[in-house]
């Protein structure tokens, strides 16, 4: 029983970080309709930048973190302006291919600069573990979850209540009408990409500071695609719930069936759910299937 | 974001500010081989109601979309007040006081009535971190207070107080049209474009909408330009009517003049009398 509780708690906490990556994806899909396959690479690049600043240039961790956020935001802005905006109105597949291309470029650049070694970026948060009864929760897991939860709550409130958040939702649902109301839709797209890049960077820094960093890191985002499809591609809430489910299933599978099963079981669960609800748990029925 | 707002259109512009004249001058619009608008010229006088009528495919919606900025004309100009806005982007036209509604209601699904209306006032506020810093706190609060007042006034005026928190999707058609008008008014417009405001409405709803449009013009002093198929309604509320046929203006004048115009009777009503 204790074992089950421990696996469950750790799984749910781990799901919080997966939810951050999912949020990065859903933000872009929901407001610009772009299926961003570079989500893992953005996360990885953010983590490498953090590593480079904090270790290679010996900048304090929080400053390094801020620097990598700034660089990724800037890059996101640039990519939106030079790649995605000229492609707007093109078929979904063309835009998707562009994001896959950008993913390759990022991946290649990272390997060229940092090689294939595994690095250990410094932790942002103290690592004191927490003991609840007989369950021990590592400090990194708890801290990562806390940051993810704060950030996600912030985003939900921002989209629900702030004027800019509502304007972003409006632009997502009908850009033409939004423009006639005076909403600058180019600005909305730019802001969305910057926010998505920043959220991805936070996820990358959090995960890499506890799990290490290598060019294989981007594949962590693969399980996120399962979460996104499970939650419904255009639902932030769905992405969060699905990420938690996925974290839970992964952790239980690894605990009871052995480490390798964590790569298989979650996909089986996703498959099973999709047979029943093809548009995801919370997704809109009309979404484009890939 | 561009912030080219002229001093006369300051952020604190009162809701009752007088309308601006709008003119379309020699506009030519082509889509490939189709000549949608041929040398179209007319103007909507400040603070009055002008209607654009014409058979299906005459170019009415093309005129509207050119004024809104969705289409760039091959030749000619669109003028708002003294300013040539032909090359001004869509969202920047809103900041100059141009608002519109759509033939097929364009409310934001999933958002409440109030959220939709609040979006109308959005362009009066600068978004983002840097502009927020530049925009002083007191000016921001003043603008927020004014916006809330306008939103209250608009909701009151169009009698949609009871549905303010409803999701727009669940509302009946007539009310959705009214919410869309409310959103346009929340923009504090100086020129209001209404694309078929009573299309698909029954007699009673049409009369309600006609009354609202007249009140908008009288109480708010807004210039109104509307496209409409309902001839009775057009003749009742407009002070000026422009008739389009095959992308050309074939007549313009008061409702009485237009009604008597032989070319209008022939083109628009198939040689039957308009007077019924």
Coordinates of C-alpha atoms in Angstrom, one line a residue:
Chain A
X1 CA 0.0 0.0 0.0
X2 CA 2.8 2.4 1.0
X3 CA 4.6 1.4 -2.2
X4 CA 1.5 2.2 -4.2
X5 CA 1.1 5.6 -2.5
X6 CA 4.7 6.4 -3.1
X7 CA 4.6 5.6 -6.8
X8 CA 1.4 7.5 -7.2
X9 CA 2.6 10.6 -5.4
X10 CA 5.8 10.6 -7.3
X11 CA 4.0 10.0 -10.6
X12 CA 1.5 12.8 -10.1
X13 CA 4.3 15.2 -9.1
X14 CA 6.3 14.2 -12.1
X15 CA 3.2 14.8 -14.2
X16 CA 3.3 18.4 -13.3
X17 CA 6.5 19.0 -15.3
X18 CA 5.1 17.0 -18.2
X19 CA 2.1 19.4 -18.0
X20 CA 4.5 22.4 -18.5
X21 CA 5.7 20.9 -21.8
X22 CA 2.2 20.1 -22.8
X23 CA 1.2 23.7 -22.0
X24 CA 4.0 25.0 -24.2
X25 CA 2.5 23.0 -27.1
X26 CA -1.2 23.7 -26.5
X27 CA -0.6 27.5 -26.2
X28 CA 0.7 27.6 -29.7
X29 CA -1.8 25.1 -31.2
X30 CA -4.7 26.9 -29.6
X31 CA -3.9 30.4 -30.6
X32 CA -2.1 30.0 -33.9
X33 CA -3.2 26.5 -35.1
X34 CA 0.4 25.5 -35.5
X35 CA 1.3 21.9 -34.6
X36 CA 4.7 22.5 -33.0
X37 CA 6.9 19.5 -33.3
X38 CA 9.9 21.5 -32.0
X39 CA 8.5 21.6 -28.5
X40 CA 11.1 19.1 -27.2
X41 CA 14.0 20.9 -28.9
X42 CA 13.0 24.3 -27.6
X43 CA 12.9 22.8 -24.1
X44 CA 16.3 21.2 -24.7
X45 CA 17.9 24.4 -26.1
X46 CA 16.6 26.3 -23.1
X47 CA 18.2 23.8 -20.8
X48 CA 21.5 23.9 -22.7
X49 CA 21.6 27.7 -22.5
X50 CA 21.0 27.5 -18.8
X51 CA 23.8 24.9 -18.5
X52 CA 26.2 27.0 -20.6
X53 CA 25.5 30.2 -18.6
X54 CA 25.6 28.7 -15.2
X55 CA 28.5 26.2 -15.6
X56 CA 30.6 27.4 -18.6
X57 CA 30.3 31.1 -17.7
X58 CA 29.8 30.6 -14.0
X59 CA 26.8 32.9 -13.7
X60 CA 24.6 32.3 -10.6
X61 CA 21.8 29.7 -11.4
X62 CA 18.9 32.1 -11.1
X63 CA 20.6 34.7 -13.4
X64 CA 21.5 32.0 -15.8
X65 CA 17.8 30.9 -15.8
X66 CA 16.6 34.4 -16.5
X67 CA 19.2 34.7 -19.3
X68 CA 18.1 31.5 -21.0
X69 CA 14.5 32.7 -20.8
X70 CA 15.4 35.9 -22.4
X71 CA 17.3 34.2 -25.2
X72 CA 14.6 31.7 -26.0
X73 CA 11.9 34.4 -26.0
X74 CA 14.0 36.4 -28.4
X75 CA 14.5 33.4 -30.6
X76 CA 10.8 32.5 -30.5
X77 CA 10.0 36.1 -31.6
X78 CA 12.5 35.9 -34.4
X79 CA 11.2 32.5 -35.6
X80 CA 7.6 33.7 -35.5
X81 CA 8.5 36.8 -37.6
X82 CA 10.8 35.1 -40.2
X83 CA 9.4 31.6 -40.5
X84 CA 5.9 31.2 -39.2
X85 CA 4.3 34.5 -40.2
X86 CA 5.3 34.1 -43.9
X87 CA 3.9 30.6 -43.7
X88 CA 0.5 31.6 -42.3
X89 CA -2.3 30.5 -44.6
X90 CA -0.2 27.7 -46.0
X91 CA -1.5 24.1 -45.5
X92 CA -1.1 22.7 -42.0
X93 CA 1.4 20.1 -43.3
X94 CA 3.8 22.8 -44.6
X95 CA 3.8 24.6 -41.3
X96 CA 4.3 21.3 -39.5
X97 CA 7.3 20.5 -41.7
X98 CA 8.7 23.8 -40.9
X99 CA 8.6 23.1 -37.2
X100 CA 10.2 19.7 -37.8
X101 CA 12.9 21.4 -39.7
X102 CA 13.5 23.9 -36.9
X103 CA 13.7 20.9 -34.5
X104 CA 16.4 19.4 -36.6
X105 CA 18.3 22.6 -36.8
X106 CA 18.2 23.0 -33.0
X107 CA 19.1 19.4 -32.4
X108 CA 22.0 19.6 -34.8
X109 CA 23.3 22.8 -33.4
X110 CA 23.2 21.5 -29.9
X111 CA 25.2 18.4 -30.9
X112 CA 27.7 20.5 -32.8
X113 CA 28.3 22.8 -29.9
X114 CA 28.0 20.6 -26.9
X115 CA 28.6 17.1 -28.3
X116 CA 26.9 14.0 -27.1
X117 CA 28.0 14.0 -23.5
X118 CA 25.7 14.1 -20.5
X119 CA 25.9 17.2 -18.4
X120 CA 24.5 18.0 -15.0
X121 CA 23.2 21.6 -14.8
X122 CA 23.0 23.0 -11.2
X123 CA 19.7 22.8 -9.3
X124 CA 17.7 25.9 -8.9
X125 CA 16.0 24.8 -5.7
X126 CA 17.2 23.2 -2.5
X127 CA 17.1 19.4 -2.5
X128 CA 16.0 18.7 1.0
X129 CA 13.6 15.7 0.7
X130 CA 10.2 15.8 2.3
X131 CA 8.9 13.0 4.5
X132 CA 5.1 12.5 4.7
X133 CA 4.6 9.5 7.0
X134 CA 6.6 6.8 5.4
X135 CA 6.7 8.3 1.9
X136 CA 9.8 10.2 1.0
X137 CA 9.5 12.8 -1.7
X138 CA 12.8 14.0 -3.2
X139 CA 13.2 17.8 -3.0
X140 CA 13.8 18.2 -6.7
X141 CA 10.5 16.4 -7.6
X142 CA 8.6 18.5 -5.1
X143 CA 10.2 21.8 -6.1
X144 CA 9.7 21.1 -9.8
X145 CA 6.1 20.3 -9.2
X146 CA 5.6 23.5 -7.1
X147 CA 7.1 25.7 -9.9
X148 CA 5.0 23.9 -12.6
X149 CA 1.8 24.2 -10.5
X150 CA 2.4 27.9 -9.9
X151 CA 3.2 28.7 -13.5
X152 CA 0.2 26.7 -14.8
X153 CA -2.1 28.3 -12.3
X154 CA -0.8 31.7 -13.4
X155 CA -1.5 30.9 -17.0
X156 CA -5.0 29.7 -16.4
X157 CA -5.8 32.9 -14.4
X158 CA -4.1 35.0 -17.1
X159 CA -6.2 33.5 -19.9
X160 CA -9.4 33.5 -17.8
X161 CA -9.3 37.0 -16.4
X162 CA -6.7 39.4 -17.8
X163 CA -7.7 41.6 -20.8
X164 CA -4.6 40.5 -22.7
X165 CA -5.5 36.8 -22.0
X166 CA -9.0 37.3 -23.2
X167 CA -7.7 39.1 -26.3
X168 CA -5.4 36.1 -27.0
X169 CA -8.3 33.7 -26.6
X170 CA -10.4 35.9 -29.0
X171 CA -7.6 36.0 -31.5
X172 CA -7.3 32.2 -31.3
X173 CA -11.0 31.7 -32.0
X174 CA -11.4 34.2 -34.8
X175 CA -8.4 36.3 -35.9
X176 CA -10.3 38.3 -38.5
X177 CA -12.9 39.6 -36.1
X178 CA -10.2 40.2 -33.5
X179 CA -8.4 42.4 -35.9
X180 CA -11.5 44.5 -36.6
X181 CA -11.7 45.1 -32.8
X182 CA -8.3 46.6 -32.9
X183 CA -6.4 43.6 -31.6
X184 CA -3.0 43.5 -33.2
X185 CA -3.0 39.8 -34.2
X186 CA 0.7 39.8 -35.2
X187 CA 1.5 40.9 -31.7
X188 CA -0.8 38.2 -30.3
X189 CA 1.1 35.5 -32.3
X190 CA 4.5 36.9 -31.2
X191 CA 3.4 37.0 -27.5
X192 CA 2.1 33.4 -27.8
X193 CA 5.4 32.1 -29.2
X194 CA 7.4 34.0 -26.6
X195 CA 5.2 32.6 -23.8
X196 CA 5.4 29.0 -25.2
X197 CA 9.2 29.2 -25.6
X198 CA 9.5 30.5 -22.0
X199 CA 7.3 27.7 -20.6
X200 CA 9.3 25.1 -22.5
X201 CA 12.5 26.6 -21.1
X202 CA 11.2 26.4 -17.6
X203 CA 10.4 22.7 -18.1
X204 CA 13.8 22.1 -19.7
X205 CA 15.7 23.7 -16.9
X206 CA 13.6 21.9 -14.2
X207 CA 13.9 18.4 -15.8
X208 CA 17.6 18.7 -16.7
X209 CA 18.6 19.9 -13.3
X210 CA 17.3 16.7 -11.8
X211 CA 17.7 14.2 -14.7
X212 CA 20.8 15.5 -16.5
X213 CA 21.2 16.8 -20.0
X214 CA 22.2 15.1 -23.3
X215 CA 21.0 15.3 -26.9
X216 CA 18.5 12.6 -26.0
X217 CA 16.8 15.0 -23.8
X218 CA 14.3 16.2 -26.4
X219 CA 12.8 12.7 -26.5
X220 CA 11.3 13.5 -23.1
X221 CA 8.8 15.5 -25.1
X222 CA 7.6 12.4 -26.9
X223 CA 5.5 11.3 -23.9
X224 CA 4.1 14.8 -23.9
X225 CA 2.6 14.2 -27.4
X226 CA 0.8 11.3 -25.8
X227 CA -0.5 13.7 -23.1
X228 CA -1.5 16.3 -25.7
X229 CA -3.4 13.9 -27.8
X230 CA -5.0 12.4 -24.8
X231 CA -6.1 15.7 -23.3
X232 CA -7.3 17.1 -26.6
X233 CA -4.9 19.3 -28.5
X234 CA -6.7 22.6 -27.9
X235 CA -7.5 22.3 -24.2
X236 CA -5.1 23.6 -21.6
X237 CA -7.0 21.9 -18.8
X238 CA -7.1 18.7 -20.8
X239 CA -3.3 18.8 -21.2
X240 CA -2.8 19.2 -17.5
X241 CA -5.2 16.4 -16.5
X242 CA -3.7 14.1 -19.2
X243 CA -0.2 14.9 -18.1
X244 CA -1.0 14.0 -14.5
X245 CA -2.6 10.7 -15.6
X246 CA 0.4 10.0 -17.8
X247 CA 2.8 10.8 -15.0
X248 CA 0.9 8.5 -12.7
X249 CA 0.7 5.6 -15.2
X250 CA 4.4 5.9 -16.0
X251 CA 5.4 5.9 -12.4
X252 CA 3.2 2.9 -11.5
X253 CA 4.3 1.0 -14.6
X254 CA 8.0 1.6 -13.8
X255 CA 7.4 0.6 -10.2
X256 CA 5.5 -2.6 -10.6
X257 CA 6.5 -3.8 -14.1
X258 CA 10.1 -2.6 -14.3
X259 CA 11.8 0.4 -15.8
X260 CA 11.4 -0.5 -19.4
X261 CA 7.6 -0.7 -19.2
X262 CA 7.3 3.0 -18.6
X263 CA 7.9 3.6 -22.3
X264 CA 5.1 1.2 -23.3
X265 CA 2.3 1.2 -20.8
X266 CA 1.4 5.0 -21.1
X267 CA 0.9 4.6 -24.8
X268 CA -1.3 1.6 -24.3
X269 CA -3.5 3.7 -21.9
X270 CA -3.6 6.5 -24.5
X271 CA -4.6 4.1 -27.2
X272 CA -7.3 2.7 -25.1
X273 CA -8.7 6.1 -24.1
X274 CA -8.6 7.4 -27.7
X275 CA -10.6 4.4 -28.9
X276 CA -13.4 5.6 -26.6
X277 CA -12.9 9.4 -27.1
X278 CA -11.1 10.1 -30.3
X279 CA -11.0 13.8 -29.8
X280 CA -9.3 13.5 -26.4
X281 CA -10.7 13.9 -22.9
X282 CA -11.4 17.6 -23.2
X283 CA -10.7 18.4 -26.8
X284 CA -13.1 20.0 -29.2
X285 CA -14.7 17.4 -31.5
X286 CA -13.9 19.4 -34.6
X287 CA -10.1 19.4 -34.3
X288 CA -8.0 18.2 -37.2
X289 CA -6.7 14.7 -36.7
X290 CA -3.1 14.1 -37.6
Chain B
X1 CA 2.6 48.3 -31.8
X2 CA 2.0 51.4 -33.8
X3 CA 0.7 54.2 -31.7
X4 CA -0.2 56.8 -34.4
X5 CA -3.2 58.2 -32.7
X6 CA -3.8 61.8 -33.6
X7 CA -4.4 64.2 -30.7
X8 CA -8.0 64.7 -31.6
X9 CA -8.6 61.0 -31.0
X10 CA -7.1 60.8 -27.5
X11 CA -7.6 57.8 -25.3
X12 CA -10.1 59.6 -23.2
X13 CA -12.5 60.2 -26.1
X14 CA -16.0 60.5 -24.7
X15 CA -18.5 57.9 -25.9
X16 CA -20.7 60.7 -27.3
X17 CA -18.0 62.1 -29.6
X18 CA -19.4 63.2 -32.9
X19 CA -19.1 60.8 -35.8
X20 CA -16.6 61.3 -38.6
X21 CA -17.4 61.5 -42.3
X22 CA -16.3 58.4 -44.3
X23 CA -15.7 58.5 -48.0
X24 CA -14.9 56.0 -50.7
X25 CA -13.2 57.7 -53.6
X26 CA -12.9 56.0 -57.0
X27 CA -12.3 52.5 -55.6
X28 CA -11.4 49.8 -58.0
X29 CA -11.2 46.2 -56.8
X30 CA -10.3 43.1 -58.7
X31 CA -10.1 39.4 -57.9
X32 CA -8.2 37.9 -60.8
X33 CA -10.5 38.3 -63.8
X34 CA -13.4 39.6 -61.7
X35 CA -13.9 43.3 -61.5
X36 CA -15.7 43.5 -58.2
X37 CA -15.8 47.3 -57.8
X38 CA -15.5 49.8 -60.6
X39 CA -14.7 53.3 -59.7
X40 CA -16.9 53.4 -56.7
X41 CA -17.4 56.7 -55.0
X42 CA -19.8 57.8 -52.3
X43 CA -19.6 59.2 -48.8
X44 CA -21.3 58.7 -45.5
X45 CA -22.0 62.1 -43.8
X46 CA -20.9 62.6 -40.3
X47 CA -23.5 61.6 -37.7
X48 CA -26.0 60.4 -40.3
X49 CA -27.3 56.9 -41.4
X50 CA -26.3 55.9 -44.9
X51 CA -27.3 52.7 -46.5
X52 CA -25.7 50.8 -49.3
X53 CA -28.2 48.6 -51.2
X54 CA -28.1 46.5 -54.3
X55 CA -28.9 43.0 -55.7
X56 CA -26.9 40.0 -54.6
X57 CA -23.3 40.2 -56.0
X58 CA -23.5 43.9 -56.6
X59 CA -20.4 44.4 -54.5
X60 CA -21.9 45.6 -51.2
X61 CA -19.8 43.3 -49.0
X62 CA -16.7 44.1 -51.1
X63 CA -17.2 47.8 -50.3
X64 CA -17.4 47.0 -46.6
X65 CA -14.4 44.8 -46.7
X66 CA -12.4 47.4 -48.5
X67 CA -13.4 50.0 -45.9
X68 CA -12.5 47.6 -43.1
X69 CA -9.1 46.9 -44.7
X70 CA -9.5 43.2 -45.6
X71 CA -9.1 44.1 -49.3
X72 CA -6.6 46.5 -50.8
X73 CA -8.2 48.3 -53.7
X74 CA -6.2 48.4 -57.0
X75 CA -7.1 52.1 -57.3
X76 CA -8.9 54.8 -55.2
X77 CA -8.9 55.7 -51.6
X78 CA -10.9 55.3 -48.4
X79 CA -11.0 58.4 -46.2
X80 CA -11.9 58.6 -42.6
X81 CA -12.4 62.2 -41.6
X82 CA -9.4 63.9 -43.1
X83 CA -7.2 60.9 -43.1
X84 CA -6.5 58.5 -46.0
X85 CA -6.7 55.1 -44.4
X86 CA -6.4 53.0 -47.6
X87 CA -3.1 51.5 -46.5
X88 CA -3.8 51.4 -42.8
X89 CA -3.9 47.8 -41.3
X90 CA -7.2 46.4 -40.1
X91 CA -6.5 46.6 -36.4
X92 CA -5.2 50.2 -36.7
X93 CA -8.4 51.3 -38.3
X94 CA -10.3 50.2 -35.1
X95 CA -8.0 52.6 -33.1
X96 CA -9.1 55.4 -35.5
X97 CA -12.7 54.8 -34.6
X98 CA -13.9 52.4 -37.2
X99 CA -16.1 49.6 -35.9
X100 CA -18.2 46.9 -37.7
X101 CA -20.5 44.0 -37.4
X102 CA -20.7 41.0 -39.7
X103 CA -23.3 39.5 -41.9
X104 CA -22.7 36.1 -40.2
X105 CA -22.4 37.0 -36.6
X106 CA -18.8 37.0 -35.6
X107 CA -18.9 36.7 -31.8
X108 CA -16.2 34.7 -30.0
X109 CA -17.6 31.3 -29.1
X110 CA -17.1 30.1 -25.6
X111 CA -16.8 33.6 -24.3
X112 CA -19.5 35.3 -22.3
X113 CA -21.5 38.3 -23.5
X114 CA -19.6 40.5 -21.2
X115 CA -16.2 39.2 -22.3
X116 CA -17.2 39.7 -25.9
X117 CA -18.2 43.3 -25.2
X118 CA -15.1 44.0 -23.2
X119 CA -13.0 43.0 -26.2
X120 CA -14.6 45.9 -28.0
X121 CA -12.8 48.3 -25.7
X122 CA -9.5 46.4 -26.0
X123 CA -7.9 48.7 -28.5
X124 CA -7.9 51.5 -26.0
X125 CA -5.5 49.7 -23.9
X126 CA -1.9 48.9 -24.8
X127 CA -1.0 45.2 -24.2
X128 CA 2.4 43.9 -23.1
X129 CA 4.9 44.7 -20.5
X130 CA 6.9 47.6 -22.0
X131 CA 3.9 49.7 -23.1
X132 CA 2.3 49.1 -19.7
X133 CA 5.3 50.7 -18.1
X134 CA 5.1 53.6 -20.4
X135 CA 1.4 54.0 -19.8
X136 CA 1.2 55.7 -16.5
X137 CA -0.8 54.1 -13.7
X138 CA -3.3 56.9 -13.3
X139 CA -4.0 57.1 -17.0
X140 CA -4.5 53.3 -17.0
X141 CA -7.0 53.5 -14.2
X142 CA -8.8 56.4 -15.8
X143 CA -9.1 54.4 -19.0
X144 CA -10.3 51.4 -17.2
X145 CA -13.0 53.4 -15.4
X146 CA -14.1 54.9 -18.6
X147 CA -14.3 51.6 -20.3
X148 CA -16.4 50.1 -17.6
X149 CA -18.7 53.0 -17.8
X150 CA -19.1 52.6 -21.5
X151 CA -19.6 48.9 -21.2
X152 CA -22.4 49.5 -18.6
X153 CA -24.0 52.1 -20.8
X154 CA -23.9 49.9 -23.9
X155 CA -25.3 46.9 -22.0
X156 CA -28.0 49.1 -20.6
X157 CA -28.8 50.7 -23.9
X158 CA -29.2 47.5 -25.8
X159 CA -31.1 45.8 -22.9
X160 CA -28.9 42.8 -22.6
X161 CA -28.2 43.1 -18.9
X162 CA -30.0 39.9 -18.0
X163 CA -27.7 37.8 -20.3
X164 CA -24.4 39.5 -19.6
X165 CA -22.8 36.3 -18.1
X166 CA -24.3 33.9 -20.6
X167 CA -22.1 32.2 -23.1
X168 CA -22.9 33.8 -26.5
X169 CA -23.3 30.4 -28.2
X170 CA -26.6 29.6 -26.3
X171 CA -28.3 32.9 -27.2
X172 CA -31.0 33.2 -29.9
X173 CA -30.0 34.7 -33.2
X174 CA -31.6 38.1 -32.6
X175 CA -29.9 38.6 -29.2
X176 CA -26.5 37.5 -30.7
X177 CA -26.9 40.3 -33.3
X178 CA -27.6 42.7 -30.5
X179 CA -24.5 41.6 -28.6
X180 CA -22.4 42.1 -31.7
X181 CA -23.7 45.6 -32.0
X182 CA -23.0 46.1 -28.3
X183 CA -19.4 45.0 -28.8
X184 CA -19.0 47.4 -31.7
X185 CA -20.4 50.3 -29.6
X186 CA -18.0 49.4 -26.8
X187 CA -15.2 50.3 -29.2
X188 CA -16.5 53.9 -28.9
X189 CA -16.6 54.2 -32.7
X190 CA -16.9 57.3 -34.7
X191 CA -18.0 55.3 -37.8
X192 CA -20.1 52.1 -37.4
X193 CA -20.4 49.7 -40.3
X194 CA -23.3 47.3 -40.1
X195 CA -23.3 44.4 -42.5
X196 CA -27.0 43.3 -42.9
X197 CA -28.0 44.1 -39.3
X198 CA -31.5 42.6 -39.7
X199 CA -30.8 39.7 -42.0
X200 CA -32.8 36.6 -41.0
X201 CA -34.8 38.5 -38.4
X202 CA -38.6 38.4 -38.0
X203 CA -40.7 41.6 -38.1
X204 CA -40.5 42.3 -34.4
X205 CA -36.8 41.8 -34.1
X206 CA -36.2 43.9 -37.2
X207 CA -38.2 46.8 -35.7
X208 CA -36.2 46.5 -32.4
X209 CA -32.9 46.6 -34.3
X210 CA -34.0 49.5 -36.5
X211 CA -34.9 51.4 -33.3
X212 CA -31.5 50.6 -31.8
X213 CA -29.7 51.8 -34.9
X214 CA -31.7 55.1 -34.9
X215 CA -30.9 55.6 -31.2
X216 CA -27.2 54.9 -31.8
X217 CA -27.1 57.6 -34.4
X218 CA -29.2 60.1 -32.3
X219 CA -27.8 59.6 -28.9
X220 CA -24.2 58.7 -29.6
X221 CA -23.8 60.8 -32.7
X222 CA -22.1 58.0 -34.6
X223 CA -21.9 57.9 -38.4
X224 CA -23.6 54.7 -39.5
X225 CA -23.1 53.0 -42.8
X226 CA -25.2 49.9 -43.4
X227 CA -25.7 47.2 -46.0
X228 CA -29.1 45.7 -45.9
X229 CA -31.6 43.7 -48.0
X230 CA -34.7 44.8 -46.1
X231 CA -35.8 47.7 -48.2
X232 CA -38.5 48.9 -45.9
X233 CA -36.1 49.2 -43.0
X234 CA -33.5 50.9 -45.2
X235 CA -36.0 53.5 -46.5
X236 CA -37.3 54.1 -43.0
X237 CA -34.1 54.9 -41.1
X238 CA -31.5 56.1 -43.7
X239 CA -31.1 59.7 -44.6
X240 CA -29.0 58.8 -47.6
X241 CA -29.0 55.7 -49.9
X242 CA -26.3 54.5 -52.3
X243 CA -27.3 51.9 -54.9
X244 CA -24.7 49.5 -56.3
X245 CA -25.2 47.2 -59.3
X246 CA -22.5 45.1 -60.9
X247 CA -19.8 46.8 -58.9
X248 CA -20.9 50.3 -59.8
X249 CA -22.8 53.1 -58.1
X250 CA -25.9 53.6 -60.2
X251 CA -27.7 56.0 -57.9
X252 CA -27.3 57.9 -54.7
X253 CA -29.6 60.3 -52.8
X254 CA -32.4 60.5 -50.3
X255 CA -34.7 57.4 -50.0
X256 CA -37.3 59.3 -51.9
X257 CA -35.0 60.1 -54.8
X258 CA -33.5 56.7 -55.0
X259 CA -37.0 55.1 -54.9
X260 CA -38.0 57.2 -57.9
X261 CA -34.8 56.5 -59.8
X262 CA -35.7 54.6 -63.0
X263 CA -32.3 52.7 -63.2
X264 CA -32.8 51.6 -59.6
X265 CA -36.3 50.4 -60.2
X266 CA -35.0 48.4 -63.2
X267 CA -31.8 47.0 -61.8
X268 CA -32.7 46.4 -58.2
X269 CA -36.4 45.5 -58.4
X270 CA -36.7 44.1 -61.8
X271 CA -38.8 47.1 -63.1
X272 CA -41.3 46.9 -60.3
X273 CA -42.2 49.7 -58.1
X274 CA -40.4 50.0 -54.8
X275 CA -43.3 51.8 -53.1
X276 CA -45.3 48.6 -52.8

